[in-house]
CSV table of C-alpha atoms in Angstrom, one decimal:
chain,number,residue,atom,x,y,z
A,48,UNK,CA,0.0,0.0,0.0
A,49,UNK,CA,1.2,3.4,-0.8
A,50,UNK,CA,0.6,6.6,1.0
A,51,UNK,CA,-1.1,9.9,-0.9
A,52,UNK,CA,2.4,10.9,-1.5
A,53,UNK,CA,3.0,8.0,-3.2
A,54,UNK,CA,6.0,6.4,-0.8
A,55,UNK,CA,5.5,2.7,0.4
A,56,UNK,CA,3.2,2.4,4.1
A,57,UNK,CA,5.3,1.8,7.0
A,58,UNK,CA,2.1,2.1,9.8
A,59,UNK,CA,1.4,-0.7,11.9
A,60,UNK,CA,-1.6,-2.1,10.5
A,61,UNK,CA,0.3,-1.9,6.9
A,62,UNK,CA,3.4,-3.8,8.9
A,63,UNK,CA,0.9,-6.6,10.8
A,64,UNK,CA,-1.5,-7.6,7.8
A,65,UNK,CA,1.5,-7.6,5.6
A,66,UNK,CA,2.1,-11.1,7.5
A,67,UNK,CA,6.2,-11.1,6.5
A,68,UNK,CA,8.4,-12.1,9.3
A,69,UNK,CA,10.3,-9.1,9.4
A,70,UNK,CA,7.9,-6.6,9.1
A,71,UNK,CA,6.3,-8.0,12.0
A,72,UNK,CA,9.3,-8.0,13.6
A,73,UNK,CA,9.9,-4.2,12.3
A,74,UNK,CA,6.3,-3.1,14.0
A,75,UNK,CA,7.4,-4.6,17.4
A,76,UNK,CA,10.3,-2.0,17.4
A,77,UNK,CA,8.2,0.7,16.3
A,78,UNK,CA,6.4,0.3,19.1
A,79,UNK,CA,9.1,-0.2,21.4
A,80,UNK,CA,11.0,2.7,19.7
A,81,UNK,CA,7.3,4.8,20.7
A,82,UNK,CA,7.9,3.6,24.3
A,83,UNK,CA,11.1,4.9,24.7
A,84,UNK,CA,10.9,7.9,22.9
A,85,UNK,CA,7.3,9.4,23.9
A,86,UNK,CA,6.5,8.1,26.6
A,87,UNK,CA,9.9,7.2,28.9
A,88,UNK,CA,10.8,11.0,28.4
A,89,UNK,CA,7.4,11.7,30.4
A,90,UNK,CA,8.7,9.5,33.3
A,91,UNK,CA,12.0,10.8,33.3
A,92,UNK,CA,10.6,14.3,33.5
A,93,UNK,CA,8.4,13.5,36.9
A,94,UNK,CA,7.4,13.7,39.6
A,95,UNK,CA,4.1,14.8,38.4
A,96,UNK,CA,2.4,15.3,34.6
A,97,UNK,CA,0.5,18.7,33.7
A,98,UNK,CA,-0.8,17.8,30.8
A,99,UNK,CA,-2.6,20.4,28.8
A,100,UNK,CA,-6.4,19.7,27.9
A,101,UNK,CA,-8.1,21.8,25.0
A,102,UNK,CA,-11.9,21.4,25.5
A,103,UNK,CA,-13.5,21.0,22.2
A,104,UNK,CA,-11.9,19.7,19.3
A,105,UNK,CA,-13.6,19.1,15.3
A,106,UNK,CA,-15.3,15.4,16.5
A,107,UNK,CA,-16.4,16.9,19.6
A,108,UNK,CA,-14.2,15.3,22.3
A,109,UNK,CA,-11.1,17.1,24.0
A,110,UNK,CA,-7.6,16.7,23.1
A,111,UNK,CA,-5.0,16.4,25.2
A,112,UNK,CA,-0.9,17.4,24.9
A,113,UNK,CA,2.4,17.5,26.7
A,114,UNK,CA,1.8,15.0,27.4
A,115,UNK,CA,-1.1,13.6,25.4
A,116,UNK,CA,-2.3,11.5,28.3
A,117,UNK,CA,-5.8,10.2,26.9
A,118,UNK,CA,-4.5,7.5,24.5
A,119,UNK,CA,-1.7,6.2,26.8
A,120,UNK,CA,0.0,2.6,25.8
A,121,UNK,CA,-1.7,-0.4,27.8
A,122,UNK,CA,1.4,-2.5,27.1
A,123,UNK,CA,4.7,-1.9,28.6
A,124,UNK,CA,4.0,-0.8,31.6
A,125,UNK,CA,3.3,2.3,31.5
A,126,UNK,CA,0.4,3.2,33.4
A,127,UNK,CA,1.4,1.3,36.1
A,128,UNK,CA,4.2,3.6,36.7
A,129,UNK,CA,2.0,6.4,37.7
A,130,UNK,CA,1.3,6.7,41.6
A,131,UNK,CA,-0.8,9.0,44.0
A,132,UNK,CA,0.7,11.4,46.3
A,133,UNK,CA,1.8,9.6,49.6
A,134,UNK,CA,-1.9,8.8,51.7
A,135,UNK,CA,-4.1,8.8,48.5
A,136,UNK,CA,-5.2,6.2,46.2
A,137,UNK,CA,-6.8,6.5,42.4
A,138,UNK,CA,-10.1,6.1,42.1
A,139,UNK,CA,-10.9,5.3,38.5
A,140,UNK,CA,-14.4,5.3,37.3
A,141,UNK,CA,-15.5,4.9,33.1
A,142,UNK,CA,-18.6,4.0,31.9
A,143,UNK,CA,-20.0,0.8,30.0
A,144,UNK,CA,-20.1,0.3,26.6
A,145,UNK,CA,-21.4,4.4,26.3
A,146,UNK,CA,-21.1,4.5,22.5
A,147,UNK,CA,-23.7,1.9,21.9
A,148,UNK,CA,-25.7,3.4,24.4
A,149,UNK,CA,-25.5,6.5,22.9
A,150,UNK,CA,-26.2,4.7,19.6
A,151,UNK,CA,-29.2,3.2,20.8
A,152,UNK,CA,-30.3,6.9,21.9
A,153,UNK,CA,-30.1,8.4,18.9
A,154,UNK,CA,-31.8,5.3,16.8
A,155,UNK,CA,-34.7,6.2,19.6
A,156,UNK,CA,-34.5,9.9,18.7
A,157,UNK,CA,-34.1,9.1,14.5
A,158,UNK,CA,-36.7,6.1,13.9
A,159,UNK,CA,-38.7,6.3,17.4
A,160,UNK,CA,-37.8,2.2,18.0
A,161,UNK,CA,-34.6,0.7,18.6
A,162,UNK,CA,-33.5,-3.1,18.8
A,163,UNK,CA,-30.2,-1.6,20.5
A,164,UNK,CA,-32.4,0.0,23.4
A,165,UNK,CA,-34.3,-2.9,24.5
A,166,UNK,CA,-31.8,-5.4,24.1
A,167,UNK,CA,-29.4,-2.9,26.6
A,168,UNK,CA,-32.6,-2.0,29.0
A,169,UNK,CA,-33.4,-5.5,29.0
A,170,UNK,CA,-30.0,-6.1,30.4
A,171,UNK,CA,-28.7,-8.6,27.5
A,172,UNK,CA,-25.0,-8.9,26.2
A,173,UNK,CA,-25.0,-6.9,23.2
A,174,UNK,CA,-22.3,-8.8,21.8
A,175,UNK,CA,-24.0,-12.1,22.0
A,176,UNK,CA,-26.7,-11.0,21.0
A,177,UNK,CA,-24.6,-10.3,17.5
A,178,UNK,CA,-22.7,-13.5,17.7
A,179,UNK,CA,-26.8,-15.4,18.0
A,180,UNK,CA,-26.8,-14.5,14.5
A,181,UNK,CA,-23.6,-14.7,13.4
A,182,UNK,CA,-23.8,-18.5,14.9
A,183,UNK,CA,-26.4,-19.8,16.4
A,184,UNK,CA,-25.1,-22.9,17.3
A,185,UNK,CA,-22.2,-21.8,20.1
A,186,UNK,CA,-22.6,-17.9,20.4
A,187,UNK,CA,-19.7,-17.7,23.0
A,188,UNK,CA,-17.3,-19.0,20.5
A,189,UNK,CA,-18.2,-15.8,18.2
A,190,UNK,CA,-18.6,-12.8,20.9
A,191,UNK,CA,-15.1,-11.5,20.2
A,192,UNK,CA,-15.8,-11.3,16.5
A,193,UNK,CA,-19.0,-9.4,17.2
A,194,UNK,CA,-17.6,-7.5,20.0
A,195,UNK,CA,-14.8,-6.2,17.4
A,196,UNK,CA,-18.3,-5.4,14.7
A,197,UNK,CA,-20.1,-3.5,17.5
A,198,UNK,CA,-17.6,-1.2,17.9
A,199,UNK,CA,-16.3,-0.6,13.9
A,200,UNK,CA,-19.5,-1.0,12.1
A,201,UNK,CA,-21.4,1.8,13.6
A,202,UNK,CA,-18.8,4.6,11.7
A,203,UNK,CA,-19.5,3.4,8.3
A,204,UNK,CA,-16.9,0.7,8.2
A,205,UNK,CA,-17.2,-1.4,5.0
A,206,UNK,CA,-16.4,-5.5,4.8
A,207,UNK,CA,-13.8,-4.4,3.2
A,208,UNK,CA,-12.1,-2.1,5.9
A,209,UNK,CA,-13.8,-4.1,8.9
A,210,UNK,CA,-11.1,-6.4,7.8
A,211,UNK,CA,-8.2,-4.3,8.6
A,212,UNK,CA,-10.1,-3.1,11.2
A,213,UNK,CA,-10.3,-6.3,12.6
A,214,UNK,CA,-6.5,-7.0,12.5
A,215,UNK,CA,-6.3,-4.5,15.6
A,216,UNK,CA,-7.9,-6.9,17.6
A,217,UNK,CA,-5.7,-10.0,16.5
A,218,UNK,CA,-8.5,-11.3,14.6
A,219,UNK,CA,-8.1,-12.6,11.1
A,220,UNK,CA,-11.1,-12.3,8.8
A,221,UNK,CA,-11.4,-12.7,5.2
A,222,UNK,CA,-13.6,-10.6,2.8
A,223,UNK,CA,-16.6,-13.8,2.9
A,224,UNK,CA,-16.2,-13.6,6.5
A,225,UNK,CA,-16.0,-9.7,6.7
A,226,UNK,CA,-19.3,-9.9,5.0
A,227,UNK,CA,-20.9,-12.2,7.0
A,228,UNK,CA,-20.1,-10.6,10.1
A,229,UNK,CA,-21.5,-7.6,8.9
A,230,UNK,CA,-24.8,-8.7,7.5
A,231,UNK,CA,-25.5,-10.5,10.9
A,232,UNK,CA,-24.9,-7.3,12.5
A,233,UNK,CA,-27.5,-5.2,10.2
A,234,UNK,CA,-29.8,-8.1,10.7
A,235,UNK,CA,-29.4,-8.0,15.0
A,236,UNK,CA,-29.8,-4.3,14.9
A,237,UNK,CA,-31.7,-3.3,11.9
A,238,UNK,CA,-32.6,0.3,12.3
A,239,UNK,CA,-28.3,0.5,11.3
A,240,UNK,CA,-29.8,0.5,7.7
A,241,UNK,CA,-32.2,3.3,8.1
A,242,UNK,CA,-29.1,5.1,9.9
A,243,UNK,CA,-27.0,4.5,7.2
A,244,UNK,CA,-29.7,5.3,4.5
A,245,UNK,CA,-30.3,8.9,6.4
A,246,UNK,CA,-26.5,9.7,6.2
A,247,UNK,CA,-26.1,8.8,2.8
A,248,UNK,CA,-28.3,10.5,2.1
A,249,UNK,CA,-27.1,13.7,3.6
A,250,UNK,CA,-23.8,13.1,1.7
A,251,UNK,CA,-25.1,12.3,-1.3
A,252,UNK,CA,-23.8,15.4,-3.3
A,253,UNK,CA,-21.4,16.3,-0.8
A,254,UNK,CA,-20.4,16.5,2.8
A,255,UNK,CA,-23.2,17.7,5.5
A,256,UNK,CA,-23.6,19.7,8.6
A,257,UNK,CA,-24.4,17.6,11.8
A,258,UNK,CA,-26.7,18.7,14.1
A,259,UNK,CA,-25.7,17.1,17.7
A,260,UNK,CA,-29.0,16.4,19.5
A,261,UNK,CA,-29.4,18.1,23.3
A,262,UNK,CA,-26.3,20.4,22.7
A,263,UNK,CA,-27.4,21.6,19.4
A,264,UNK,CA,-23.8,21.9,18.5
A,265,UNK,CA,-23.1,21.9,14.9
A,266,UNK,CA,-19.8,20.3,13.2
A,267,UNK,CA,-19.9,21.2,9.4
A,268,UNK,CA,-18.1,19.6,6.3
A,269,UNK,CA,-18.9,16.0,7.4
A,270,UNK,CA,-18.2,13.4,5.3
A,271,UNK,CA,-20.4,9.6,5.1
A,272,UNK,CA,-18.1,7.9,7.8
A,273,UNK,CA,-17.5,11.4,10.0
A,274,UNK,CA,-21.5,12.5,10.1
A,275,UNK,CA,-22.3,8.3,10.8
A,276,UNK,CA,-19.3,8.8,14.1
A,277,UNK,CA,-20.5,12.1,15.0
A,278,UNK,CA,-24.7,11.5,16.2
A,279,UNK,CA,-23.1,9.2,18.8
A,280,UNK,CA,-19.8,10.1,19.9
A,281,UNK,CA,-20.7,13.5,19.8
A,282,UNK,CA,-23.7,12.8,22.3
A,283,UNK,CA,-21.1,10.8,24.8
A,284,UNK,CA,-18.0,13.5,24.2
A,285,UNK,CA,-20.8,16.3,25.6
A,286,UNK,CA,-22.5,13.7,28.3
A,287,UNK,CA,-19.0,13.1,29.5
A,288,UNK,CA,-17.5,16.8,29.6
A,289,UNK,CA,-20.7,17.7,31.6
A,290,UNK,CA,-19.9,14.8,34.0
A,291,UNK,CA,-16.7,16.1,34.9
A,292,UNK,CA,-18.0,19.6,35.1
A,293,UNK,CA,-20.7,18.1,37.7
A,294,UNK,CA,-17.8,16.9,39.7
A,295,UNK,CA,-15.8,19.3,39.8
A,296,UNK,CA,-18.8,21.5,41.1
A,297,UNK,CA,-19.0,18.8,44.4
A,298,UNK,CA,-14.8,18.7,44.7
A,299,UNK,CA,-14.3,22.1,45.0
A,300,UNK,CA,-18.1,24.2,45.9
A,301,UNK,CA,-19.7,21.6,48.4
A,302,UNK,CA,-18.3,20.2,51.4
A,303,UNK,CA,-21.0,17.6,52.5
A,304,UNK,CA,-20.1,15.3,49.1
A,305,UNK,CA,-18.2,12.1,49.3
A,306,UNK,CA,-16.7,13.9,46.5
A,307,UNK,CA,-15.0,16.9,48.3
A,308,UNK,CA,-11.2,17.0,48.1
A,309,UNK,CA,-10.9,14.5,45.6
A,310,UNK,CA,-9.6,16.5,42.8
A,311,UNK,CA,-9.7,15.2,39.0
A,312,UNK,CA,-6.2,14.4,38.0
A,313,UNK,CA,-7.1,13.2,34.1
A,314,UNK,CA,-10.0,13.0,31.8
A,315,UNK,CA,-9.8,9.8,28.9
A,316,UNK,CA,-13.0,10.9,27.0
A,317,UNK,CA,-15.2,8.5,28.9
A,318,UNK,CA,-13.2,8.2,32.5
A,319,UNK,CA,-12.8,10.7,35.2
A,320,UNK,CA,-9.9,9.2,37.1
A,321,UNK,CA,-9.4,11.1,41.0
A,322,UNK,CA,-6.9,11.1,43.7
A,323,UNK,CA,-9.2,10.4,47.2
A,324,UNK,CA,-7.7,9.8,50.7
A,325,UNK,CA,-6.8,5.9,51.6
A,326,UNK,CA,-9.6,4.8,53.4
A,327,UNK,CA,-13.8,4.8,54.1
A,328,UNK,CA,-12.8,8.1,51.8
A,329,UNK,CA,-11.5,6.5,48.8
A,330,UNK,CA,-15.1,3.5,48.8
A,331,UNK,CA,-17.1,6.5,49.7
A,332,UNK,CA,-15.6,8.9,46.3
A,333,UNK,CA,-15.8,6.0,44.1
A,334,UNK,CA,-19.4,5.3,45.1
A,335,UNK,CA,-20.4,9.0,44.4
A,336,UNK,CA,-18.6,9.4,41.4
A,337,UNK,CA,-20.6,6.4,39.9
A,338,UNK,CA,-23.5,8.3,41.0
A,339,UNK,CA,-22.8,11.5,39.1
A,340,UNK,CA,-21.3,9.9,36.1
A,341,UNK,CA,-24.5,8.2,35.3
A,342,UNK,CA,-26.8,10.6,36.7
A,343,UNK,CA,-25.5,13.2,34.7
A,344,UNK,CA,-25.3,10.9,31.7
A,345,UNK,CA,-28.8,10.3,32.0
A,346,UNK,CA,-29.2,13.6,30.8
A,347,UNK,CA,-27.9,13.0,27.5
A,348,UNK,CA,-29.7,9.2,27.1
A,349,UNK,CA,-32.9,9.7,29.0
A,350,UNK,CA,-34.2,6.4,27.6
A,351,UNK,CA,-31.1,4.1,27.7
A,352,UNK,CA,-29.8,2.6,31.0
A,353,UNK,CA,-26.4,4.0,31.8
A,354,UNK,CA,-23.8,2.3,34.1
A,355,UNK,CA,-20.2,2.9,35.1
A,356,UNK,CA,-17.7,1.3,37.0
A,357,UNK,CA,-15.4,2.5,39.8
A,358,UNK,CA,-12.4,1.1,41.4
A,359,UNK,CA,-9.7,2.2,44.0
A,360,UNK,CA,-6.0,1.5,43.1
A,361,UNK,CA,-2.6,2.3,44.4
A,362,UNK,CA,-1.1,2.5,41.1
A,363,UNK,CA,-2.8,3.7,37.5
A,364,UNK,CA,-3.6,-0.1,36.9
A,365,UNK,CA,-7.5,-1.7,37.1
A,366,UNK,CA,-6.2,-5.3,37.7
């Protein structure tokens, strides 16, 4: 594959799915060669990070920069190098499966029924419920391949690029598979096709204006796969911002919340992660920040249940 440039692809997903022994072998040191020189440097430059948040970037989310410190590497260790001040712990808190849920809200909002909503208020697996289709005979065998189409086909992903795609997970799929996948998904959540219809629609001659619902924030020159991202992650980007602005309000303004003192030390688009005192302190923050992060979440989806999880950790690490 060949850039727009023209010069030969040297990006991971080019260097994996090229399946040659060396330019596997070539990605593992680009990645190594990332650890070292991004993200050691922000170690060596401790003891704390201030990184630098702008608030509303083209998609709708924040952006984050010196560090960036919303995308950080799972591997290597380095999240686990990150500690509390002496007598605090983390308490870390995102919520579950929101971009579906926001999905299902907006399929509500667009076509007044949504196969998305019950099956989430009904409490069912969402990806099983994919993987039913996909095979009916031994679902659990399949939830990893429909966990991976959940999460790509919503943004306009063709068979063809749900492959690649794919690869990110360590999944192999072929283009007869690819297409498989994806008609089982468009037949476990049909109102996709009326979703898909209204965007292309929109795009038809060109790119479109979205209109985000709730906010009534408008991104303009949207193409097909931008405009099918933006109705949900733009509904989740907002819900989330306004969580964090909710507790902020109870850590600094109101002295009888849990939540008082417990000051926000980073923001990962759909986690609030804060540093609470050891202790009945710590359960009784994470318990309240639950609380506000769905409650104010809620606002956003009034018809979709909303959850989140919280945990207390000595070290930037949920295991």
């Amino acid at each position: 594959p060949r850039t727009e440039k023209g010069s030969i692809k040297t990006d991971t997903d080019t260097l994996k799915n090229s399946g040659h022994p060396i330019l596997l072998a070539y990605s593992e040191s680009k990645a190594a060669e990332k650890l070292a020189s991004t993200y050691a440097p922000i170690l060596k430059n401790g003891p704390t990070v201030h990184p630098n948040y702008q608030v509303l970037v083209k998609s709708g989310r924040t952006s984050c920069r010196r560090p960036n410190m919303q995308n950080p590497p799972r591997g290597g260790g380095f999240r686990g190098c990150f500690k509390p001040r002496d007598g605090r712990a983390f308490v870390l808190c995102d919520y579950d499966q929101i971009e579906l849920l926001a999905l299902a809200q907006v399929h509500l909002w667009m076509f007044g029924s949504s196969a998305l909503v019950d099956a989430v208020n009904a409490g069912r697996d969402l990806h099983l419920e994919v993987a039913a289709k996909l095979h009916p005979e031994d679902p659990p065998a399949y939830r990893q391949f429909a966990k991976v189409a959940n999460y790509g086909f919503p943004g306009g992903l063709s068979a063809e690029s749900f492959m690649e795609y794919a690869q990110g997970f360590g999944l192999d799929v072929d283009r007869e598979q690819a297409e498989e996948i994806r008609t089982a998904w468009l037949d476990t959540w049909p109102e996709m096709r009326g979703y898909f219809r209204e965007i292309g629609n929109a795009t038809r001659w060109g790119n479109t204006t979205v209109i985000q619902w709730i906010s009534e924030r408008q991104r303009g020159g949207c193409s097909f796969t931008q405009a099918a991202n933006s109705y949900f992650q733009g509904l989740v980007s907002e819900g989330c911002k306004a969580a964090v602005w909710e507790v902020q309000k109870q850590v600094y303004t109101q002295p009888a919340s849990d939540l008082f003192g417990c000051p926000v030390v980073a923001f990962l688009h759909d986690e609030i992660i804060l540093e609470a005192p050891i202790g009945v302190k710590a359960g009784a923050a994470a318990v309240a920040l639950e609380k506000t992060m769905v409650e104010t979440m809620g606002r956003f989806l009034p018809d979709v249940k909303v959850s989140a999880g919280a945990i207390v950790s000595t070290t930037w690490i949920k295991g």
